[in-house]
Coordinates of N, CA and C in Angstrom, one line a residue:
X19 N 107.0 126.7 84.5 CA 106.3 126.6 85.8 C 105.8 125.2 86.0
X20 N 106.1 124.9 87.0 CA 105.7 123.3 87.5 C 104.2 123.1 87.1
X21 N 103.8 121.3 86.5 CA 102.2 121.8 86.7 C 102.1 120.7 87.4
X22 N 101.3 120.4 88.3 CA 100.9 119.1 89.2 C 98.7 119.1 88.8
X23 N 99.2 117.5 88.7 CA 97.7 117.0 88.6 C 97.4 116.3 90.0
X24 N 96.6 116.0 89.9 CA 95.7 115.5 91.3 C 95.0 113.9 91.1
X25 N 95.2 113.4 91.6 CA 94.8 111.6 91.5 C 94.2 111.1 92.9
X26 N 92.7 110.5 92.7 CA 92.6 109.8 94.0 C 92.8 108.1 93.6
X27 N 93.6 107.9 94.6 CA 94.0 106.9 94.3 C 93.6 105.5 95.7
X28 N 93.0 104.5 95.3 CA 92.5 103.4 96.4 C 93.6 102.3 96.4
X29 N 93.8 101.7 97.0 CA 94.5 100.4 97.6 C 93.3 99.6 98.1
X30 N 93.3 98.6 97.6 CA 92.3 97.6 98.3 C 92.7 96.0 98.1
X31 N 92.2 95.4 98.7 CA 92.5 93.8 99.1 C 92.2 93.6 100.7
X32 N 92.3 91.6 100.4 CA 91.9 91.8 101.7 C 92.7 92.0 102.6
X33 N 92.5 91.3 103.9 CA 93.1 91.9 105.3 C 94.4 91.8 105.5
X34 N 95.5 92.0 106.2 CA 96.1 91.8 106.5 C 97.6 91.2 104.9
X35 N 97.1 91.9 103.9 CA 97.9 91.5 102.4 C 99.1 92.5 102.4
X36 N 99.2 93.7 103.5 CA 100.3 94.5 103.4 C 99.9 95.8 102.7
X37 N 98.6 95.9 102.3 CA 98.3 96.9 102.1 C 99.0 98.8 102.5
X38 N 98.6 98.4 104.3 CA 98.6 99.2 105.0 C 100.8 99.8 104.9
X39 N 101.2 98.7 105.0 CA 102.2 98.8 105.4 C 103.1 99.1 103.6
X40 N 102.5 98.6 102.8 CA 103.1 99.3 101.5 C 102.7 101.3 101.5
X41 N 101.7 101.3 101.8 CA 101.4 102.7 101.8 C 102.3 103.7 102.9
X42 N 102.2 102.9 103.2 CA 103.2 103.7 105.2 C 104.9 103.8 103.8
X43 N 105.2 102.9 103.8 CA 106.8 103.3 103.3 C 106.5 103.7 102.1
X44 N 105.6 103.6 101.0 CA 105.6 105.0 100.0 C 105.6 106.3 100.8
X45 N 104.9 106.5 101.3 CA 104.7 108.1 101.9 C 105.9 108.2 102.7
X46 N 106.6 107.8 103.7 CA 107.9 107.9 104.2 C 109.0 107.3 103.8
X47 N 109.2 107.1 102.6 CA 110.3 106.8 101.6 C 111.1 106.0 102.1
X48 N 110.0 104.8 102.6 CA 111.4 103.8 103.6 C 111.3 103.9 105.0
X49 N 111.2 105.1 105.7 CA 111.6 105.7 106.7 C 110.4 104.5 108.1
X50 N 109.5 104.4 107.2 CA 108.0 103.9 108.4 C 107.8 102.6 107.6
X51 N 108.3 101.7 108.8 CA 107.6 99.9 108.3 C 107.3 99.6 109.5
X52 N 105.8 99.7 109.5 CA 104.9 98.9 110.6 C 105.7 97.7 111.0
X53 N 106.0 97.1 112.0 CA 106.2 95.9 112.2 C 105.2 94.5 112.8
X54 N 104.1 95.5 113.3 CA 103.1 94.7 113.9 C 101.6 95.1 113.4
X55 N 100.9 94.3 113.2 CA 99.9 94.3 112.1 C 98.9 95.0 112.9
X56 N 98.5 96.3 112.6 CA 97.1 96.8 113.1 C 95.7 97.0 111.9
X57 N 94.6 96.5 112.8 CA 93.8 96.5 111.7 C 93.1 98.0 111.2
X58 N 93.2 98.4 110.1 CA 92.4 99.2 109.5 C 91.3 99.6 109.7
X59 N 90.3 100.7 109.9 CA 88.9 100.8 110.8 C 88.9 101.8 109.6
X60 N 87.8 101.2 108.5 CA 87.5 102.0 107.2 C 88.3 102.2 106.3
X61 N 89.1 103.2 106.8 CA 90.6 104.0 105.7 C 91.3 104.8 106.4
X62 N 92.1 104.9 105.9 CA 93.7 105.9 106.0 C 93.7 106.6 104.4
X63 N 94.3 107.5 104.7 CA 94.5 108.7 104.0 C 96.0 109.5 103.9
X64 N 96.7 109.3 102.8 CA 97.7 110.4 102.7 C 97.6 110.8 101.4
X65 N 98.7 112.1 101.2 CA 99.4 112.8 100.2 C 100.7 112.3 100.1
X66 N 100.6 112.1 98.2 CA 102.1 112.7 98.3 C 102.4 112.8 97.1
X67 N 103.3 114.1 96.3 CA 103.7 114.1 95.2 C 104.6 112.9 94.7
X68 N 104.5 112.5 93.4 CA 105.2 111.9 92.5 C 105.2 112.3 91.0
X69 N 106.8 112.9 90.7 CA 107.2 113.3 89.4 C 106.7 112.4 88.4
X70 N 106.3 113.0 87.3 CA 106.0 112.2 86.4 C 107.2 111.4 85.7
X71 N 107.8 109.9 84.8 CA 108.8 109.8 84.6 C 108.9 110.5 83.2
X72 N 109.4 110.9 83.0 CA 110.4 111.4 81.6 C 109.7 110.8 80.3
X73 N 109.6 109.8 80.5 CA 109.1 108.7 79.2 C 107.7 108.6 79.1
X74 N 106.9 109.0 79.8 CA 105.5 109.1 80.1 C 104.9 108.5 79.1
X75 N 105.0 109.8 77.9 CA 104.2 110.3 76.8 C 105.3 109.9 75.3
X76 N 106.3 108.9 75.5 CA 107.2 109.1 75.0 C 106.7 108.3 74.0
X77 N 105.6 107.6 73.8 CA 104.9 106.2 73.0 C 105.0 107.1 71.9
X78 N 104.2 105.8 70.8 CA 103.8 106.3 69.6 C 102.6 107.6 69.2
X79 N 102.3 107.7 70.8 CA 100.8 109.3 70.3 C 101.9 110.4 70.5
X80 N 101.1 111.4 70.0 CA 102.1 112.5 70.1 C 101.5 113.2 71.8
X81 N 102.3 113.8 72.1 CA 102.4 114.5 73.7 C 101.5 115.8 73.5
X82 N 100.9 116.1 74.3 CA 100.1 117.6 74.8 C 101.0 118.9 74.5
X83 N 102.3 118.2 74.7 CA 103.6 119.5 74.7 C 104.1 119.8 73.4
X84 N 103.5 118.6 72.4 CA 104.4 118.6 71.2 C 103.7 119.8 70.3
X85 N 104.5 119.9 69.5 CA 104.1 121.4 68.2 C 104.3 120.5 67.0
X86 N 103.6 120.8 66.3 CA 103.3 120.0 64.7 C 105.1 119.5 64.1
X87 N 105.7 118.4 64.8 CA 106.5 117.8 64.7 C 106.9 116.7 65.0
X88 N 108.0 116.0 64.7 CA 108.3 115.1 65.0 C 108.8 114.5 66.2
X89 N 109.6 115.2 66.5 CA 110.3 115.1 68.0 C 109.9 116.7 69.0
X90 N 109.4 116.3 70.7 CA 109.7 117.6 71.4 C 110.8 118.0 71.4
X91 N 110.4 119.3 71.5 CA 111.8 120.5 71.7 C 112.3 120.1 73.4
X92 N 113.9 120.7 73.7 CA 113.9 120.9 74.9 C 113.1 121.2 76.2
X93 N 112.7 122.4 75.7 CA 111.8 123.4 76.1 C 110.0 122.3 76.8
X94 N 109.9 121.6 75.6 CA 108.8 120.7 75.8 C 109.2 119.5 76.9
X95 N 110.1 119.0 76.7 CA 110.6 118.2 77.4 C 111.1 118.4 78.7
X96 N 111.5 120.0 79.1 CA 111.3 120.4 80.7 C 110.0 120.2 81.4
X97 N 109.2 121.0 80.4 CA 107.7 120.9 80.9 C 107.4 119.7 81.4
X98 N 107.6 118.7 80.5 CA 106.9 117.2 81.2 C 108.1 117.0 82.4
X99 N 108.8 116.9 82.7 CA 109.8 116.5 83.4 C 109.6 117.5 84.6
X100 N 108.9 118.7 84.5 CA 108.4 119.2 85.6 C 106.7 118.9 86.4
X101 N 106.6 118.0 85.7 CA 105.1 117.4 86.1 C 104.8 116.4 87.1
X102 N 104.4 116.4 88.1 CA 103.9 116.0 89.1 C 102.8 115.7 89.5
X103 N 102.1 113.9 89.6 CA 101.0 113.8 90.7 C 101.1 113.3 91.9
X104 N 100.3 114.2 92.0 CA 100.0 114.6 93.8 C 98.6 113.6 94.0
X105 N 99.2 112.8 94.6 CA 98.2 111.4 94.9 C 98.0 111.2 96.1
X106 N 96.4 111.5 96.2 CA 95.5 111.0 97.4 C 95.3 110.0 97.4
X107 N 95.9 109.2 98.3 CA 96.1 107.8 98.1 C 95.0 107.2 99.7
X108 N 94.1 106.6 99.6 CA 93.1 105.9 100.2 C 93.5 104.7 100.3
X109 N 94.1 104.1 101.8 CA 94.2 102.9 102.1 C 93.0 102.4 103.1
X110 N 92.0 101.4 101.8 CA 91.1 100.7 102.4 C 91.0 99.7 103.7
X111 N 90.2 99.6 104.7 CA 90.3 98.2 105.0 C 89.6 97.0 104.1
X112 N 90.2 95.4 105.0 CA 90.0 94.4 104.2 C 88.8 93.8 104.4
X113 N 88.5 93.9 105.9 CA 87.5 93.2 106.5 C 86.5 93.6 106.2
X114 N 85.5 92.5 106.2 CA 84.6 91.9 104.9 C 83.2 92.6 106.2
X115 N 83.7 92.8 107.5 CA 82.5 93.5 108.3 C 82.6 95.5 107.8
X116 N 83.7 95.9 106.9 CA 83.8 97.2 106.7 C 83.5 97.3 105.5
X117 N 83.1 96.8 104.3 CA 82.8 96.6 103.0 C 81.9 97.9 102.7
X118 N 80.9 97.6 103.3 CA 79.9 98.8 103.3 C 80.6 100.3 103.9
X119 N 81.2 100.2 104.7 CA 81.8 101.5 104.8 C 82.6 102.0 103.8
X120 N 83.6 101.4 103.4 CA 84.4 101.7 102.7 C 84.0 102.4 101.4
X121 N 83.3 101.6 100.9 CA 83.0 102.5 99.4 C 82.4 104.0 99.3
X122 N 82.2 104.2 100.8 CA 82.1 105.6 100.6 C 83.2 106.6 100.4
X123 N 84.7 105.6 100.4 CA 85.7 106.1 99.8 C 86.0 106.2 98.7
X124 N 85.7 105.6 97.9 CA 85.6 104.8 96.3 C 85.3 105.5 95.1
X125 N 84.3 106.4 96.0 CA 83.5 107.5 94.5 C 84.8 108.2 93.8
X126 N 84.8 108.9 92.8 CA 85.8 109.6 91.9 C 86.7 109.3 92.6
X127 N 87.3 107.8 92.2 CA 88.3 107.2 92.0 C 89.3 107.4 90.6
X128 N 90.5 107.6 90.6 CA 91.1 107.6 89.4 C 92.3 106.1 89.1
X129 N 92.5 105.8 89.7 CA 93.5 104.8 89.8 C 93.2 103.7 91.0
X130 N 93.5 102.3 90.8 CA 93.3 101.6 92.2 C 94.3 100.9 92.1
X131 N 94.9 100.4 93.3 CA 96.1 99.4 93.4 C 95.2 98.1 94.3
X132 N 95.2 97.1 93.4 CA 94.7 95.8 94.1 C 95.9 94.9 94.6
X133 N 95.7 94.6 95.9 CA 96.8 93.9 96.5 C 96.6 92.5 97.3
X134 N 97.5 91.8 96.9 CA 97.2 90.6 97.4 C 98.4 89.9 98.0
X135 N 98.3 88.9 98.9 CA 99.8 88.2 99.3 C 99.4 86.7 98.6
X136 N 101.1 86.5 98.2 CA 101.2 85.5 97.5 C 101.3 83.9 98.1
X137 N 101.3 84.7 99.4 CA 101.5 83.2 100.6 C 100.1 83.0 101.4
X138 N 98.8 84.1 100.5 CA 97.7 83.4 101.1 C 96.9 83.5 100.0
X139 N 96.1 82.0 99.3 CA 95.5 82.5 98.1 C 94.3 83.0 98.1
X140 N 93.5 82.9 99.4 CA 92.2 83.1 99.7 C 92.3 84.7 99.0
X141 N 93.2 85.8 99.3 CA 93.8 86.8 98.6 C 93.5 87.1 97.4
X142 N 94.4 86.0 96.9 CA 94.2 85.8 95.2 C 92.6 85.6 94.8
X143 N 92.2 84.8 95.4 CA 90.8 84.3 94.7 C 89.9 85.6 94.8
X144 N 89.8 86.2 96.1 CA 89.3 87.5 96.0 C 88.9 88.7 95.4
X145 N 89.9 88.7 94.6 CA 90.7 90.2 93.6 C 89.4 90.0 92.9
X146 N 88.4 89.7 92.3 CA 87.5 89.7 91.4 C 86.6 90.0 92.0
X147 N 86.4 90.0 93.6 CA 85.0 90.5 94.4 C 85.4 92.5 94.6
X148 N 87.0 92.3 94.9 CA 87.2 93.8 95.0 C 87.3 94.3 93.3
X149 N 87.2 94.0 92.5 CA 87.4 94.9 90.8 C 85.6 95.0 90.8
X150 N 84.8 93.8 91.1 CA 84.0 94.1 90.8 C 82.9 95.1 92.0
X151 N 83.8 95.3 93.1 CA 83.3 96.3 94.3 C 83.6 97.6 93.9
X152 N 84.6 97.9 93.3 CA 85.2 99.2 93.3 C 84.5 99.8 91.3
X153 N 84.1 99.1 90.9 CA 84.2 99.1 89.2 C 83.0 100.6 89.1
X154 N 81.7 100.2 90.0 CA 80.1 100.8 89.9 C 80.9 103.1 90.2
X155 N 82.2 102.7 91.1 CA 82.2 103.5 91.3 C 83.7 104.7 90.6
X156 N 84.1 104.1 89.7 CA 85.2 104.6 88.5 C 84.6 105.3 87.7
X157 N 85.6 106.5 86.8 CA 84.8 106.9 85.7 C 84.7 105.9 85.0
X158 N 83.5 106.4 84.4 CA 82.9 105.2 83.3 C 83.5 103.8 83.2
X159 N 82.8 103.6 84.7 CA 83.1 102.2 84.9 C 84.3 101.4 84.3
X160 N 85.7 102.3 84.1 CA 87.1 101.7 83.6 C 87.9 101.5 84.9
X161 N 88.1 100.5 84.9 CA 89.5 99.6 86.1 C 90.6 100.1 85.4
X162 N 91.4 101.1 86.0 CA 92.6 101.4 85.7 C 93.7 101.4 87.0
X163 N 95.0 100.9 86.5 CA 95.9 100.8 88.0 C 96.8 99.4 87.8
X164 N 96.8 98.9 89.1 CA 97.5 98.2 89.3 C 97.7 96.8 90.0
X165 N 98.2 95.6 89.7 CA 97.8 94.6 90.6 C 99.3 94.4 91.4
X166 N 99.2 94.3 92.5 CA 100.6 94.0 93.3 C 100.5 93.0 94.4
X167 N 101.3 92.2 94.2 CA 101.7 91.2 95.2 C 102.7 91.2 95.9
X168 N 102.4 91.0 97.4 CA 103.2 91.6 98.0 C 104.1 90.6 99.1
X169 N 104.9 90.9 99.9 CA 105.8 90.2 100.4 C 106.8 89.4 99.6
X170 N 107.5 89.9 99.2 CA 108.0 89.3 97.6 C 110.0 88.4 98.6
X171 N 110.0 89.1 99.8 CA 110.6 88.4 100.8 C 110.3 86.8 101.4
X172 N 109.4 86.8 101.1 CA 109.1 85.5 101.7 C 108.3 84.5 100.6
X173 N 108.9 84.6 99.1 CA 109.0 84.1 98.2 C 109.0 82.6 98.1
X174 N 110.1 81.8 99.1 CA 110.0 80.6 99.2 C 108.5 80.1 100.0
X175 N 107.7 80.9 100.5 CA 106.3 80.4 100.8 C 105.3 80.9 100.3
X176 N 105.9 81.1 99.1 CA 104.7 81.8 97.9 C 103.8 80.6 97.5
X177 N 102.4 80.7 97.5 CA 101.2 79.7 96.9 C 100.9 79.9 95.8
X178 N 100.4 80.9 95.3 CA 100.4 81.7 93.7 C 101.0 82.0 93.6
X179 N 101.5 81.4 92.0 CA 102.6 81.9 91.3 C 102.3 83.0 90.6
X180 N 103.7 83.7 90.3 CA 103.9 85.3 90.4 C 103.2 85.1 88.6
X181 N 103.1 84.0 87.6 CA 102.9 84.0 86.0 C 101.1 84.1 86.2
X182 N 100.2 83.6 87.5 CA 99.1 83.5 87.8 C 99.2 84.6 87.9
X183 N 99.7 85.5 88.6 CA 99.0 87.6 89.1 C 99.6 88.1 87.8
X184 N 100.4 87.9 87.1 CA 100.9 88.5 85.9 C 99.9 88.5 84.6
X185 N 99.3 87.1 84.8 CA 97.8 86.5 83.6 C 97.2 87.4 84.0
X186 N 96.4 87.8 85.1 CA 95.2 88.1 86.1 C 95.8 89.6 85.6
X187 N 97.1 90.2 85.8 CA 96.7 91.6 85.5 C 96.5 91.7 84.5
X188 N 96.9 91.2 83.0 CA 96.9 91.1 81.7 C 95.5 90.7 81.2
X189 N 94.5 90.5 82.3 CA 93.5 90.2 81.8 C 92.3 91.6 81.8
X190 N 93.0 91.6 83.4 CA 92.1 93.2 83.4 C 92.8 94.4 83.1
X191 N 93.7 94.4 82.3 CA 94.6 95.5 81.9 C 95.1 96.8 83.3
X192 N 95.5 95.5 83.5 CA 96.1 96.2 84.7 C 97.6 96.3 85.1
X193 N 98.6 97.0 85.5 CA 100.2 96.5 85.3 C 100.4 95.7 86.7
X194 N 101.5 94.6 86.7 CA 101.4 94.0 87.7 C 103.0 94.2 88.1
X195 N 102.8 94.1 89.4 CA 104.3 94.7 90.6 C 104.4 93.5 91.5
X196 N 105.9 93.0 91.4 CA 106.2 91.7 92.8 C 107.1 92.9 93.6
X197 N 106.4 93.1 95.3 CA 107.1 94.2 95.6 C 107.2 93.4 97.4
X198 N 108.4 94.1 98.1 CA 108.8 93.4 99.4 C 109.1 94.9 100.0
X199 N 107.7 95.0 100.9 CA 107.6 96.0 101.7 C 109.0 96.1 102.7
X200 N 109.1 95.3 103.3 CA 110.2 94.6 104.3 C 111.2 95.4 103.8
X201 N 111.7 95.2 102.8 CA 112.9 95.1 102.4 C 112.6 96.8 101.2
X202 N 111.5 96.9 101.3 CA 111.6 98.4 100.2 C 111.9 98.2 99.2
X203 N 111.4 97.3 98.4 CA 111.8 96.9 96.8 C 110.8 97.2 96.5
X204 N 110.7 97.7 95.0 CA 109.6 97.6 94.1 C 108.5 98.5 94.0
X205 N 108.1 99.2 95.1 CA 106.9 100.5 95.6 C 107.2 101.3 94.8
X206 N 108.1 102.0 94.7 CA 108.4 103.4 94.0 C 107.6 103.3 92.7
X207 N 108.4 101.7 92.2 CA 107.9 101.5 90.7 C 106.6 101.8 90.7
X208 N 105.5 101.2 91.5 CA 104.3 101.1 91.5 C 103.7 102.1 91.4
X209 N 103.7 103.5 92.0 CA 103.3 104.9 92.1 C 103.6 105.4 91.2
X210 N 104.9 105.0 90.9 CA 105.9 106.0 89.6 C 105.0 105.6 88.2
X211 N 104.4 104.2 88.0 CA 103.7 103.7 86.7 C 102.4 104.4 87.2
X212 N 101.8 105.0 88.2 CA 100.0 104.8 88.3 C 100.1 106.7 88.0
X213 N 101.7 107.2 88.2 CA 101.7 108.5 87.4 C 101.5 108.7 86.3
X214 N 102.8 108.3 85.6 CA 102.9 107.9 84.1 C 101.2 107.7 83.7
X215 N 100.9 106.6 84.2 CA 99.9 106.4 83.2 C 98.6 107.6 83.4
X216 N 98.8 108.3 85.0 CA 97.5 109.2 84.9 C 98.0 110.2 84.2
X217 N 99.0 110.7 83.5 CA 99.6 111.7 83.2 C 99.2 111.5 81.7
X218 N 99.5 110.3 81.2 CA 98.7 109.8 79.9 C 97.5 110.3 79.7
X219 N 97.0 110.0 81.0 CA 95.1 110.1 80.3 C 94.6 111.7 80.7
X220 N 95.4 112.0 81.4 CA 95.0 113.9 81.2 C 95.9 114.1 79.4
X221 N 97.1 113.9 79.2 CA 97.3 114.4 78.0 C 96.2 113.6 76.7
X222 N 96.1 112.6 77.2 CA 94.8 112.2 75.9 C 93.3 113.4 75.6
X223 N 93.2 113.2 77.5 CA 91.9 114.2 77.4 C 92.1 115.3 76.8
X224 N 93.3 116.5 77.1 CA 93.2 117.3 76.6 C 93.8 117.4 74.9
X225 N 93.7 116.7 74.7 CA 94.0 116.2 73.3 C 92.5 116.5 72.6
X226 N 92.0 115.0 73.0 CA 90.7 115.6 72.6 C 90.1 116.6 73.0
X227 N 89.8 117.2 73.6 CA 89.1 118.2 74.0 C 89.6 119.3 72.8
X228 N 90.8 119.4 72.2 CA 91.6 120.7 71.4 C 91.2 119.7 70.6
X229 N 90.6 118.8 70.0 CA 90.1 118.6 68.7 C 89.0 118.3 68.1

């Protein structure tokens, strides 16, 4: 039987970094690319299921599904392969007059996706006002998720280099994504890793919890 877990999940950065329009073609698989930039008034809100990948749990800890062995059975390995989160995904605004609104989005947060464009650095320099906006309100104050930069199409007028947001995620243990909304590259990855990894930290919990 299928099991699906539940994730709220935030996107934040500042204005106009593609936030809005990375979320639009996750949820419509391609299908919806804003062309013209509308501003954000608080947040947006969707659903949407994403399969866990296959390899999730595949590391060196043993899996929730495993039985005092070495390797999962078949049987174990359908199970994970039938697992799905279903991610409430909260697309914040940027503007610095909505700040206070916003975090009334924020509470029981499980994952965040920080986004930034690479062709404006004021973006970049930011990311540390939003980790440390969103931190007060995570379980026990842990930043887990993702850093992504975006417009990965318009590369030749990139200002920050892609080894600068790769450091920067590596520092806050965060995974970093070069993704081109435009063009639909790279998103999937992004959702598909903020599974995986939630999918990790329920099988850790209930790890512990049975020990």
């Amino acid at each position: 039987m299928p099991t699906i877990l539940r994730c709220k999940v935030l996107v934040v950065g500042n204005a106009a970094v593609g936030k809005s329009a990375m979320t639009s073609v996750f949820h419509t698989e391609g299908a919806s690319f804003p062309k013209n930039y509308g501003m954000t008034i608080g947040g947006e809100f969707i659903v949407k299921q994403v399969p866990v990948p296959s390899s999730a749990s595949s590391s060196g800890s043993q899996s929730l599904f495993d039985e005092p062995a070495v390797q999962q059975s078949a049987q174990q390995k359908q199970q994970q392969q039938q697992t799905s989160v279903e991610m409430y995904v909260f697309d914040l605004a940027g503007q610095e007059i909505y700040r206070d609104l916003v975090k009334q989005y924020m509470v029981g947060a499980n994952m965040v996706v920080f986004v930034y464009d690479p062709t404006n650095p004021d973006s970049f320099r930011d990311l540390p006002q939003w980790i440390e906006m969103v931190t007060p309100f995570l379980p026990r104050g842990e930043v887990r998720g993702a850093l992504v930069s975006t417009k990965g199409d318009l590369e030749a007028r990139a200002v920050v280099k892609q080894q600068d947001g790769m450091a920067f995620a590596k520092h806050h243990n965060l995974k970093f994504f070069s993704v081109s909304t435009k063009e639909n590259k790279g998103i999937d990855s992004v959702f598909s890793s903020l599974a995986a990894d939630y999918y990790s930290l329920f099988d850790e919990a209930i790890k512990s919890f049975l020990h």
